[in-house]
Tab-separated table of C-alpha atoms in Angstrom:
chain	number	residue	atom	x	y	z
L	6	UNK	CA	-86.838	33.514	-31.682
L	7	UNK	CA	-83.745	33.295	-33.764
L	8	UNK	CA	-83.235	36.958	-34.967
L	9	UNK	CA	-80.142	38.902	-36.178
L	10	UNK	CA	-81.015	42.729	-34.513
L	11	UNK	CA	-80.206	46.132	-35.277
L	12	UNK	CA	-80.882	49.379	-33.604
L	13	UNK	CA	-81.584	52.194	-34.616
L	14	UNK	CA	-83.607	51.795	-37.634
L	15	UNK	CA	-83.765	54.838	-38.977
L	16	UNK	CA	-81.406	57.342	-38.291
L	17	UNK	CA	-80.978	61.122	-39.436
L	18	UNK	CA	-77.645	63.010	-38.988
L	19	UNK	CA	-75.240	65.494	-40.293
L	20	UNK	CA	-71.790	65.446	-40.723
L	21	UNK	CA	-68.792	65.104	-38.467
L	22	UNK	CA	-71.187	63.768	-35.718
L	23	UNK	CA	-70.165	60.057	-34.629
L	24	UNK	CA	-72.517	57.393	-34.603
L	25	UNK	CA	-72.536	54.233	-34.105
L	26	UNK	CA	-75.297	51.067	-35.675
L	27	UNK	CA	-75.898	48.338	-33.323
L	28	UNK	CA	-76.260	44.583	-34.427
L	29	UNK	CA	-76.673	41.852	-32.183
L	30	UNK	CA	-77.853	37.852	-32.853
L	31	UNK	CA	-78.835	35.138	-30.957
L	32	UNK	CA	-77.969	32.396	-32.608
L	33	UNK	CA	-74.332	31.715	-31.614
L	34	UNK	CA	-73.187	32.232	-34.895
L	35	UNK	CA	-69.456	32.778	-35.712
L	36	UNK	CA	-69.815	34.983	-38.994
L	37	UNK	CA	-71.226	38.194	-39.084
L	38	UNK	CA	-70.757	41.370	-41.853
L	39	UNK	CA	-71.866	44.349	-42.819
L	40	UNK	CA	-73.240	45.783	-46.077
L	41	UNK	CA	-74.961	49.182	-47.217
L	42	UNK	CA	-77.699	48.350	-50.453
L	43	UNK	CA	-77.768	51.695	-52.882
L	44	UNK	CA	-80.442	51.645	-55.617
L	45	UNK	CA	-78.390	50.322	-59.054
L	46	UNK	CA	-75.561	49.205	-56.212
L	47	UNK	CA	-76.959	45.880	-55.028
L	48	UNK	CA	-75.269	44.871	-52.025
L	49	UNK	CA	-71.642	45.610	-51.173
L	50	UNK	CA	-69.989	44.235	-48.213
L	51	UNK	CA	-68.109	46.658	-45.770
L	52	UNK	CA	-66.790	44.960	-43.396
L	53	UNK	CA	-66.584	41.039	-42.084
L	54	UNK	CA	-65.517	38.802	-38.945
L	55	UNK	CA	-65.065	35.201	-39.260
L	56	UNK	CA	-64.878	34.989	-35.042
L	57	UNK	CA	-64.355	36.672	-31.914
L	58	UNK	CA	-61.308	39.666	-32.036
L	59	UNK	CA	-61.440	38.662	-36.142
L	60	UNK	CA	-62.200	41.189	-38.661
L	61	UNK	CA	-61.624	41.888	-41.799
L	62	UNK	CA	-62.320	44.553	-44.750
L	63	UNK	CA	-64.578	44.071	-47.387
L	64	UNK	CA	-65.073	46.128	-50.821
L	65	UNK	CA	-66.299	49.291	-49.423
L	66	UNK	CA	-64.302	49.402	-45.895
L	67	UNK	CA	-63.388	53.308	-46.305
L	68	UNK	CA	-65.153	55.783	-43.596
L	69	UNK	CA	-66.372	52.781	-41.423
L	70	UNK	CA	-64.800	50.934	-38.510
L	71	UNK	CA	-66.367	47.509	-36.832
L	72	UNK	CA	-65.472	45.806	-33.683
L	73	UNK	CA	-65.998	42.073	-32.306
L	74	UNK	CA	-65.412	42.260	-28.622
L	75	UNK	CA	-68.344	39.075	-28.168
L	76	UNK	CA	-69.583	36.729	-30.479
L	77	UNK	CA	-73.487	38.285	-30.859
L	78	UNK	CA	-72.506	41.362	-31.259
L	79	UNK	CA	-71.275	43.515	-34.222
L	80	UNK	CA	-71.721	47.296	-33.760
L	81	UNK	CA	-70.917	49.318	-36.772
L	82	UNK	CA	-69.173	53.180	-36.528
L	83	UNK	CA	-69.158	55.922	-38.659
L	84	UNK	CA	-66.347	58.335	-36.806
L	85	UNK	CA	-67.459	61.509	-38.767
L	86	UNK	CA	-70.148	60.353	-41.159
L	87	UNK	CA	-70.682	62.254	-44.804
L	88	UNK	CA	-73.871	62.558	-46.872
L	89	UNK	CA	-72.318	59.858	-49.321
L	90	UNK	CA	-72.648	57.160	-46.570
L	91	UNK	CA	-76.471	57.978	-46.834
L	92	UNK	CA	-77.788	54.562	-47.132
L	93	UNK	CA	-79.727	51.481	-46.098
L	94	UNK	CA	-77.372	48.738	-44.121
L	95	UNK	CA	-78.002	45.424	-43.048
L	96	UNK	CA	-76.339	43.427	-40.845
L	97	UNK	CA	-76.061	39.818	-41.309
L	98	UNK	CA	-75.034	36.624	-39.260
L	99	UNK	CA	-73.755	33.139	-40.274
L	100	UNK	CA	-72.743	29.661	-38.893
L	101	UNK	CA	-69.554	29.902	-41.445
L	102	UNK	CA	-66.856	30.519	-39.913
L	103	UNK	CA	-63.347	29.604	-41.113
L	104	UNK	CA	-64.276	30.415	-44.473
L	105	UNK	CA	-66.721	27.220	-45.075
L	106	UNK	CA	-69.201	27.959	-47.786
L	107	UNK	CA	-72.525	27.039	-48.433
L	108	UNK	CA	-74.146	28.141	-45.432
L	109	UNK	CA	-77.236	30.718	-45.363
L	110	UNK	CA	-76.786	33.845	-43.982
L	111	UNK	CA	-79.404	35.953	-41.437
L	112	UNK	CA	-79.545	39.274	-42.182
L	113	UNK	CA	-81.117	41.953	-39.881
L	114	UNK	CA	-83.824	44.027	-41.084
L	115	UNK	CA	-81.993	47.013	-42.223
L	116	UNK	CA	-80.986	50.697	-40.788
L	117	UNK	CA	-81.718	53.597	-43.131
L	118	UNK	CA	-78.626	56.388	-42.464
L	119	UNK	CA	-79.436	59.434	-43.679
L	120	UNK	CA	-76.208	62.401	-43.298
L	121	UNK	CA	-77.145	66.134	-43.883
D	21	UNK	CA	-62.398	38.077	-58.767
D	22	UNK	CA	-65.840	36.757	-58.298
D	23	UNK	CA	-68.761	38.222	-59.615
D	24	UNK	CA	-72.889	37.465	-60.215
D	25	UNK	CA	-74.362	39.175	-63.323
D	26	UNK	CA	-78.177	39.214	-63.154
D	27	UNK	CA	-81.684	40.359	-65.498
D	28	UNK	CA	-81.947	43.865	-64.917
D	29	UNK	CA	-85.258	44.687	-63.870
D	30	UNK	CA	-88.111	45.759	-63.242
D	31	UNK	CA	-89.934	42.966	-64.530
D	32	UNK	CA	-93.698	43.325	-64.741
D	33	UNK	CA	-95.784	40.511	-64.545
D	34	UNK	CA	-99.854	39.639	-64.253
D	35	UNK	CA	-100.542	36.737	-61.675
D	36	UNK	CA	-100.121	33.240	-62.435
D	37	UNK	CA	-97.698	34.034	-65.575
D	38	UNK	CA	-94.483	32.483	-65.260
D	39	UNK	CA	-91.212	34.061	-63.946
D	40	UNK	CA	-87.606	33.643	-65.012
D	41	UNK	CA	-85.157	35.792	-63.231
D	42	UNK	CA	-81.786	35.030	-65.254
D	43	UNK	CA	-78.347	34.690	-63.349
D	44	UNK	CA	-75.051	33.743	-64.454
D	45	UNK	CA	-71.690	33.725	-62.584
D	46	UNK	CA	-67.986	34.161	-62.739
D	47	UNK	CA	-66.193	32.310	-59.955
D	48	UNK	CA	-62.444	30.587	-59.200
D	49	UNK	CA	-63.431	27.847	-57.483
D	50	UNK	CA	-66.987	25.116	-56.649
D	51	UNK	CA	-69.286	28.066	-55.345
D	52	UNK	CA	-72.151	27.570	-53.714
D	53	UNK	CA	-75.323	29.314	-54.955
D	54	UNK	CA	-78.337	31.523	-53.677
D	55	UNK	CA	-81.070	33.396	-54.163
D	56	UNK	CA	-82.443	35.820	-51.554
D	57	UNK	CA	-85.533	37.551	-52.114
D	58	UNK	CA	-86.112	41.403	-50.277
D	59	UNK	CA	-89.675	42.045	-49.540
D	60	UNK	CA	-90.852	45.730	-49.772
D	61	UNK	CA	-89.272	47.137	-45.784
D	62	UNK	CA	-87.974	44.310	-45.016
D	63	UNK	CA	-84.532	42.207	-45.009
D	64	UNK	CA	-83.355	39.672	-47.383
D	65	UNK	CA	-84.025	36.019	-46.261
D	66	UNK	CA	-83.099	32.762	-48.001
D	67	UNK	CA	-85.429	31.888	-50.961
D	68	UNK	CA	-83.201	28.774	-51.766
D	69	UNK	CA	-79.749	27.415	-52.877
D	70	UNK	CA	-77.303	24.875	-54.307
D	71	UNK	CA	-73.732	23.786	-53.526
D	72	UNK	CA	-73.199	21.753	-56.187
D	73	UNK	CA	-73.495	21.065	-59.696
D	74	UNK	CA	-76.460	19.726	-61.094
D	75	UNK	CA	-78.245	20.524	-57.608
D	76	UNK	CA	-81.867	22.029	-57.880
D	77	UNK	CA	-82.694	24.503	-55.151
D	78	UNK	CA	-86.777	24.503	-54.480
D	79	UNK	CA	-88.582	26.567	-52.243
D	80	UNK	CA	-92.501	28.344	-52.167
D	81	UNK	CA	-92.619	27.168	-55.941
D	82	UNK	CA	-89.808	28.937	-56.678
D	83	UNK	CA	-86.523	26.501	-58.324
D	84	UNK	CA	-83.002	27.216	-59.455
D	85	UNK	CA	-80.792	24.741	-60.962
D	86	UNK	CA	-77.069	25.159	-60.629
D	87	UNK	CA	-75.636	24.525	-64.388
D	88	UNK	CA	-71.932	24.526	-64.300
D	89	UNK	CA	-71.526	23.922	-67.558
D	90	UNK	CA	-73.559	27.603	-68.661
D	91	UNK	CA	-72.277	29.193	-64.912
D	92	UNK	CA	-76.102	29.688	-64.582
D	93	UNK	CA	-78.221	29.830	-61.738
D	94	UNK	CA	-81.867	31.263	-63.069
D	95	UNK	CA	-84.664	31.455	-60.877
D	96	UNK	CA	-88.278	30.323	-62.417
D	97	UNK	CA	-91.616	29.823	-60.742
D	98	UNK	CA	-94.892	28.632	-62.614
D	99	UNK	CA	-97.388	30.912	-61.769
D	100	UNK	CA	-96.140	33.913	-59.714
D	101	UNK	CA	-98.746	35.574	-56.856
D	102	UNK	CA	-99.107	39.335	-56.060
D	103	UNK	CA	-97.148	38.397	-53.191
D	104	UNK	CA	-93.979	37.623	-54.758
D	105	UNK	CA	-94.116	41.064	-55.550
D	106	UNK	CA	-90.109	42.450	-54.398
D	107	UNK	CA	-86.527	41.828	-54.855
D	108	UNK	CA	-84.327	38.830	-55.878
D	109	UNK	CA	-80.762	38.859	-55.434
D	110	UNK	CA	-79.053	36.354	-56.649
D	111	UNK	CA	-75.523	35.310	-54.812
D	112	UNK	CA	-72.457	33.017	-54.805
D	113	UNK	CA	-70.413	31.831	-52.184
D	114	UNK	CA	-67.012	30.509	-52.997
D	115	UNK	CA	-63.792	29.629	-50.943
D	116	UNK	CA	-61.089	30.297	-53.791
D	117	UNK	CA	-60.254	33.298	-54.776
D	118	UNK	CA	-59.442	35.282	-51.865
D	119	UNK	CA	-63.152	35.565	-50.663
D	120	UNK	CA	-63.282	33.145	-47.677
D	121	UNK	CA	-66.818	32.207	-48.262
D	122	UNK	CA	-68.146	35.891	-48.202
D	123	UNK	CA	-71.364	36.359	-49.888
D	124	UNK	CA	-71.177	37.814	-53.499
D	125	UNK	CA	-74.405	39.852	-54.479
D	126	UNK	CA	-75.828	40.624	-58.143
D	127	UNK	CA	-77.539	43.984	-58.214
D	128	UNK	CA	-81.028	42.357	-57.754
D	129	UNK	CA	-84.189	42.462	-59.889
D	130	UNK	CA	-87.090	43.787	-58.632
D	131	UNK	CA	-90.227	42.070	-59.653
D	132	UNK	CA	-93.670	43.505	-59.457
D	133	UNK	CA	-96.925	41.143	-60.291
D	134	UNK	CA	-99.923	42.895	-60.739
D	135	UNK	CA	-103.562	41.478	-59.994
């Protein structure tokens, strides 16, 4: 089954203590991002990679690093998470690369971060 | 930059009245345009979309048409079911302006449609 993934799904924490959010597809798909959904928020991206070794920041980058070592996967980090990154993130996975448009995206079905 | 303005909700509805979820959009460029619907736990998926103008996305009953000349993209459905009960975001994608084809999210509207 064609499935964008993400592990854990919940997760409770407290500050200063590393973590990282997993995300992995199946679907051979070049595009992948990050966003965190806050109640009044919407979604807001963090972070974005067009390709392999190819990322790039998005409107709420700050407190977050990504990596793209292989094309399914997209692991998110939070090197010393704080209570004001409590939220609910999805991951999400797209054929457009190279910045074409029009193309749906996947998303994951969510990981709700709370930090203490 | 880019942005998507949508109906602030909640809207409240009774089953089999008709929905209109309004959207309207600022872009640089020929966007493409979506809406993605959040059930209650769950991720967003595709509900449907539009790349071009005049274009009329359709999908469970749901439509959009992509009006250029209003920057409009509202969402309607005929008779709405308890089970559209959750969110709609509506969304652009658009080359120009910097964004590389990135999604662009309104703040959704949550719809609830009582029996």
């Amino acid at each position: 089954e064609a499935q964008v993934t993400q592990n854990p799904r919940y997760l409770i924490t407290v500050t200063g203590k590393k973590l990282t959010v997993t995300c992995s597809q199946n679907m051979n798909h070049e595009y992948m991002s990050w966003y965190r959904q806050d109640p009044g928020l919407g979604l807001r991206q963090i972070y974005y990679s067009m390709n392999v070794e190819v990322t790039d920041k998005g409107d709420v980058p700050e407190g977050y690093k990504v990596s793209r070592k292989e094309k399914r996967n997209f692991p998110l980090i939070l090197e010393s998470p704080s209570p004001n990154q409590t939220s609910l993130y999805f991951c999400a996975s797209s054929p457009n690369g190279q910045g074409r448009i029009g193309y749906e995206q996947y998303f994951g079905p969510g990981t709700r971060l709370t930090v203490t | 930059g880019d942005s998507v303005t949508q109906m602030e909700g909640p809207v409240t509805l009774s089953e089999e009245a008709f929905l209109t979820i309004n959207c309207t959009y600022t872009a640089t460029g020929y966007p493409s345009l979506f809406w993605y619907v959040q059930y209650p736990g769950e991720g967003l998926q595709l509900l449907l979309k539009a790349t071009k103008a005049d274009d009329k996305g359709s999908n469970k009953g749901f439509e959009a048409t992509y009006r250029k000349e209003t920057t409009s993209f509202h969402l309607e459905k005929g008779s709405v079911q308890v089970s559209d009960s959750a969110v709609y975001f509506c969304a652009l994608s658009d080359r120009s302006g910097g964004s590389q084809g990135n999604l662009i999210f309104g703040k959704g509207t949550k719809l609830s449609v009582k029996p």
